[in-house]
Tab-separated table of C-alpha atoms in Angstrom:
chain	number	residue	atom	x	y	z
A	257	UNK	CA	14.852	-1.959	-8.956
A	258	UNK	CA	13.237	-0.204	-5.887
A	259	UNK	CA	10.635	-1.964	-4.440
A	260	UNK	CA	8.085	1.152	-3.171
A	261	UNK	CA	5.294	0.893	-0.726
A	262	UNK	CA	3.028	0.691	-3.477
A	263	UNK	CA	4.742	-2.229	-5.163
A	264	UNK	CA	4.507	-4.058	-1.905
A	265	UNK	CA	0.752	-3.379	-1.418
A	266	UNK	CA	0.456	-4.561	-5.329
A	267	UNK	CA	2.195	-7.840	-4.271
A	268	UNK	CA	-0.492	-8.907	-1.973
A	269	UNK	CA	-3.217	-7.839	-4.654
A	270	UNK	CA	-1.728	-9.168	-7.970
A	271	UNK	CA	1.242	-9.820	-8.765
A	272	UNK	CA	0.828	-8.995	-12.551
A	273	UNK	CA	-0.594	-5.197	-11.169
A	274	UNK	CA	2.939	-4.804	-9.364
A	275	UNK	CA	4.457	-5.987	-12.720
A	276	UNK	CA	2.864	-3.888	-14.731
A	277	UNK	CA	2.677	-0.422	-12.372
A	278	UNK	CA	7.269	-0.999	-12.182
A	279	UNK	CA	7.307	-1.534	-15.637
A	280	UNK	CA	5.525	2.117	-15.670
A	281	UNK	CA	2.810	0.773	-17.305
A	282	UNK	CA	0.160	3.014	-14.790
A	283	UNK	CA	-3.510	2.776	-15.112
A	284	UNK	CA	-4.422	4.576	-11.974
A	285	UNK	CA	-4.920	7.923	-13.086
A	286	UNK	CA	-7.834	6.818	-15.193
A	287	UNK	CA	-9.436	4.843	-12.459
A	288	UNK	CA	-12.602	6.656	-10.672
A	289	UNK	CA	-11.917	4.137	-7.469
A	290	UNK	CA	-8.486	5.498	-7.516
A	291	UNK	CA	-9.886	8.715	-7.758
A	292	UNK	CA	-12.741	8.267	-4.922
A	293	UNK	CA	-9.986	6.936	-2.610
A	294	UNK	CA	-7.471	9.630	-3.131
A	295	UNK	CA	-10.466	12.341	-2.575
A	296	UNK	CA	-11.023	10.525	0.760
A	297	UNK	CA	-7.488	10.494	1.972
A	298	UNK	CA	-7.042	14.131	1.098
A	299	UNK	CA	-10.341	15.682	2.350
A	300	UNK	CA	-11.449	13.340	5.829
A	301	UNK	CA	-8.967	14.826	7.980
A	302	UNK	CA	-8.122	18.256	6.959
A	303	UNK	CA	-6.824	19.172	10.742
A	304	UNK	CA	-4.448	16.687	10.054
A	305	UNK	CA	-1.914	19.244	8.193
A	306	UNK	CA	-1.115	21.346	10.500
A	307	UNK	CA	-1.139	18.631	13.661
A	308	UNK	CA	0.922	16.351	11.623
A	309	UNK	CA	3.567	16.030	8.956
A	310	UNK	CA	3.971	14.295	6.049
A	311	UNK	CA	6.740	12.368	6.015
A	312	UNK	CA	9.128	11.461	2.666
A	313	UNK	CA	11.181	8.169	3.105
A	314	UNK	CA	12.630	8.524	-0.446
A	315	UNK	CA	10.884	5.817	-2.188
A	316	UNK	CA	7.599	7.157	-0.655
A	317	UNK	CA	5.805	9.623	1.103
A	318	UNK	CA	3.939	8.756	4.406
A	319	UNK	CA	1.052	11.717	4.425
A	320	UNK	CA	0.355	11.817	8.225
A	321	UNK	CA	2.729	11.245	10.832
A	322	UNK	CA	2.757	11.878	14.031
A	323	UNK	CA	5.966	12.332	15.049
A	324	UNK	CA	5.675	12.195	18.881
A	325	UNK	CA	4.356	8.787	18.604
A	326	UNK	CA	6.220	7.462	15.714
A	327	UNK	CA	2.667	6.898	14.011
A	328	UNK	CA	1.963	6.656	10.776
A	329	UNK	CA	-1.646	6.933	9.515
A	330	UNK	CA	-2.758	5.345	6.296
A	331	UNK	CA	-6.116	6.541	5.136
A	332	UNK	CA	-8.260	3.947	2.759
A	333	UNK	CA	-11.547	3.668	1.128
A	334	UNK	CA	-12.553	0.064	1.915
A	335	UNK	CA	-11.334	-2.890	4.085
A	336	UNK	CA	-11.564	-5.298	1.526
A	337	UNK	CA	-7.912	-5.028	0.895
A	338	UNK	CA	-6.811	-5.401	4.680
A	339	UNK	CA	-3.874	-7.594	3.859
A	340	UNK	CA	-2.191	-5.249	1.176
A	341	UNK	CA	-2.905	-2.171	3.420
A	342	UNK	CA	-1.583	-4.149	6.327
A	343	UNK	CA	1.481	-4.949	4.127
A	344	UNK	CA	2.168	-1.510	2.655
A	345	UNK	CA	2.019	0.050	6.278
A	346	UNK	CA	4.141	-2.813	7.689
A	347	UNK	CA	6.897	-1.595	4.765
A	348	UNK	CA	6.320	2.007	5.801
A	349	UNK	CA	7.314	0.858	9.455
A	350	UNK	CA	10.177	-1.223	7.936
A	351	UNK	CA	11.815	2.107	6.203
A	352	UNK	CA	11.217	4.036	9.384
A	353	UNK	CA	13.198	1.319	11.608
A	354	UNK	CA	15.802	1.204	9.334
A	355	UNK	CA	15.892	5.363	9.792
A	356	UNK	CA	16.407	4.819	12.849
A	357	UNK	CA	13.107	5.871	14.047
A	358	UNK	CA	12.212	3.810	17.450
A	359	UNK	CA	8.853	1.814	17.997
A	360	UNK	CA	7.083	2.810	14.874
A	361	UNK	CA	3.267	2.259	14.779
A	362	UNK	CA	1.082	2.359	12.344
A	363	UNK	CA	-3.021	2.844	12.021
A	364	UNK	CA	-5.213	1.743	9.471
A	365	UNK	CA	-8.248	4.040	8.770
A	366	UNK	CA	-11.268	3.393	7.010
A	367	UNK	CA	-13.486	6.834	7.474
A	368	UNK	CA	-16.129	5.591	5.181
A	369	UNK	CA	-16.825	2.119	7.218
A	370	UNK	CA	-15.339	4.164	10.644
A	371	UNK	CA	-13.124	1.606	11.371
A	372	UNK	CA	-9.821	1.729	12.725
A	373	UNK	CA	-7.255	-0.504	13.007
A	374	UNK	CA	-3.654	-0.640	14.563
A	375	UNK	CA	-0.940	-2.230	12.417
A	376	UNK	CA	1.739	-3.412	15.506
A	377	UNK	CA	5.458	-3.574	14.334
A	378	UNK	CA	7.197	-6.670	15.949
A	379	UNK	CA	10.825	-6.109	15.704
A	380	UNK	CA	13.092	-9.036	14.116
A	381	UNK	CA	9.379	-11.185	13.368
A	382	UNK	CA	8.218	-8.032	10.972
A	383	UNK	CA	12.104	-7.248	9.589
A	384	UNK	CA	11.970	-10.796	8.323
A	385	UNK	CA	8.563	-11.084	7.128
A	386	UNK	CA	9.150	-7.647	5.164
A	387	UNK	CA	12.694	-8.832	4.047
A	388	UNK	CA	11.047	-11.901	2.343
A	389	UNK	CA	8.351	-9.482	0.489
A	390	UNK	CA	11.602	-7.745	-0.883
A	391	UNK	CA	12.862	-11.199	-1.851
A	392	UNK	CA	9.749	-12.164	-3.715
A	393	UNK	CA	8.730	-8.476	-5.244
A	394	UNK	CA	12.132	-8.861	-6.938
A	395	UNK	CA	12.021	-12.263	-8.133
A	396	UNK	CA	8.531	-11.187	-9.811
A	397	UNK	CA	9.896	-7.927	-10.891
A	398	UNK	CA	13.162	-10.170	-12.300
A	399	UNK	CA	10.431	-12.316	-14.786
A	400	UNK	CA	8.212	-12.021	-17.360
A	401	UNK	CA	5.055	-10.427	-17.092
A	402	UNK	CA	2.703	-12.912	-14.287
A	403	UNK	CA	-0.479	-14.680	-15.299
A	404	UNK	CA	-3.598	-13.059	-15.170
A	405	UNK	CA	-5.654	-13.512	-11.571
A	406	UNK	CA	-9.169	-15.247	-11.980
A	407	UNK	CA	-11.746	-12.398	-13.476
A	408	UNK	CA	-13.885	-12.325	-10.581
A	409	UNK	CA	-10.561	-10.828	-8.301
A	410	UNK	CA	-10.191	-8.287	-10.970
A	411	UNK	CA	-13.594	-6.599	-11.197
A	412	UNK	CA	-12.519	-3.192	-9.567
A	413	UNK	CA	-8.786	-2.993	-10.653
A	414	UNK	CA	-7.643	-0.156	-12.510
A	415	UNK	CA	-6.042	-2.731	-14.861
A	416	UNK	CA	-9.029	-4.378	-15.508
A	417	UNK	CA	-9.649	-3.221	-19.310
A	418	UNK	CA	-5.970	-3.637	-19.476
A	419	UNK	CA	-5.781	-7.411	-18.743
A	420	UNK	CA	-9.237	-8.364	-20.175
A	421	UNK	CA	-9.702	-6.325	-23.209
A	422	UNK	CA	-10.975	-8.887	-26.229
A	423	UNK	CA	-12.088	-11.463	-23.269
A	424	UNK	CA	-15.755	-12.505	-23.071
């Protein structure tokens, strides 16, 4: 199975969510947050189309790079997922690398908070870390479906009616 961007960001989350969303089982489009955050990516930097380009890697598309930096720029609602956004950029510099593309960078942004962040790529220590991600994503994927997270870490997921329906 292909192991996406996504899937990788889902990984740090829940691993159940990343289960679920490569089994096809997508709860997304019926999610308001999901909704809300897409808005945000598409409408906080509309100059951003015409300076940059979106970029498709095959197994995902990067919406703004920049190619004269090798930047990519991942737009998100809220911080409190730094790690999975952290992760899912670290893959998107991963597939670039392996593209051949030199000294990728990567930038989180957060336009509702106005916080930036730079995601570094460090060669061979970053290949591996990513590599192992792979390794673990497909062992999950491999399984049966994971054990529900605690309910409190689920509050705001998509799948929340999905995992808890019938639960008190």
């Amino acid at each position: 199975m292909t192991i996406t961007p996504t899937l990788i960001s889902y990984l740090h989350l829940c691993p159940r969510k990343m289960w679920l969303h490569a089994k096809h089982l997508r709860m997304e489009s019926s999610s308001e947050l999901v909704a809300e955050g897409k808005l945000i990516g598409e409408t906080t930097y509309p100059q951003r189309a015409a300076k940059w380009q979106e970029l498709d890697l095959g197994i995902a598309k990067i919406d703004f790079f920049d190619p004269k930096t090798h930047t990519v720029h991942e737009v998100k609602k809220s911080n409190k997922k730094e790690d999975a956004h952290r992760a899912q950029v670290k893959y998107y510099l991963y597939l670039l690398e392996k593209m051949g593309v030199e000294n990728p960078r990567g930038v989180l942004e957060y336009p509702k908070l106005r916080i930036t962040e730079a995601v570094e790529w460090d060669g061979e220590t970053d290949k591996e870390i990513v590599e192992r991600w792979l390794g673990e994503a497909q062992a999950i994927l491999q399984g049966s479906c994971p054990k529900k997270l605690p309910k409190t870490k689920c509050k705001k997921c998509s799948y929340f009616d999905f995992c808890w329906s019938g639960e008190e």
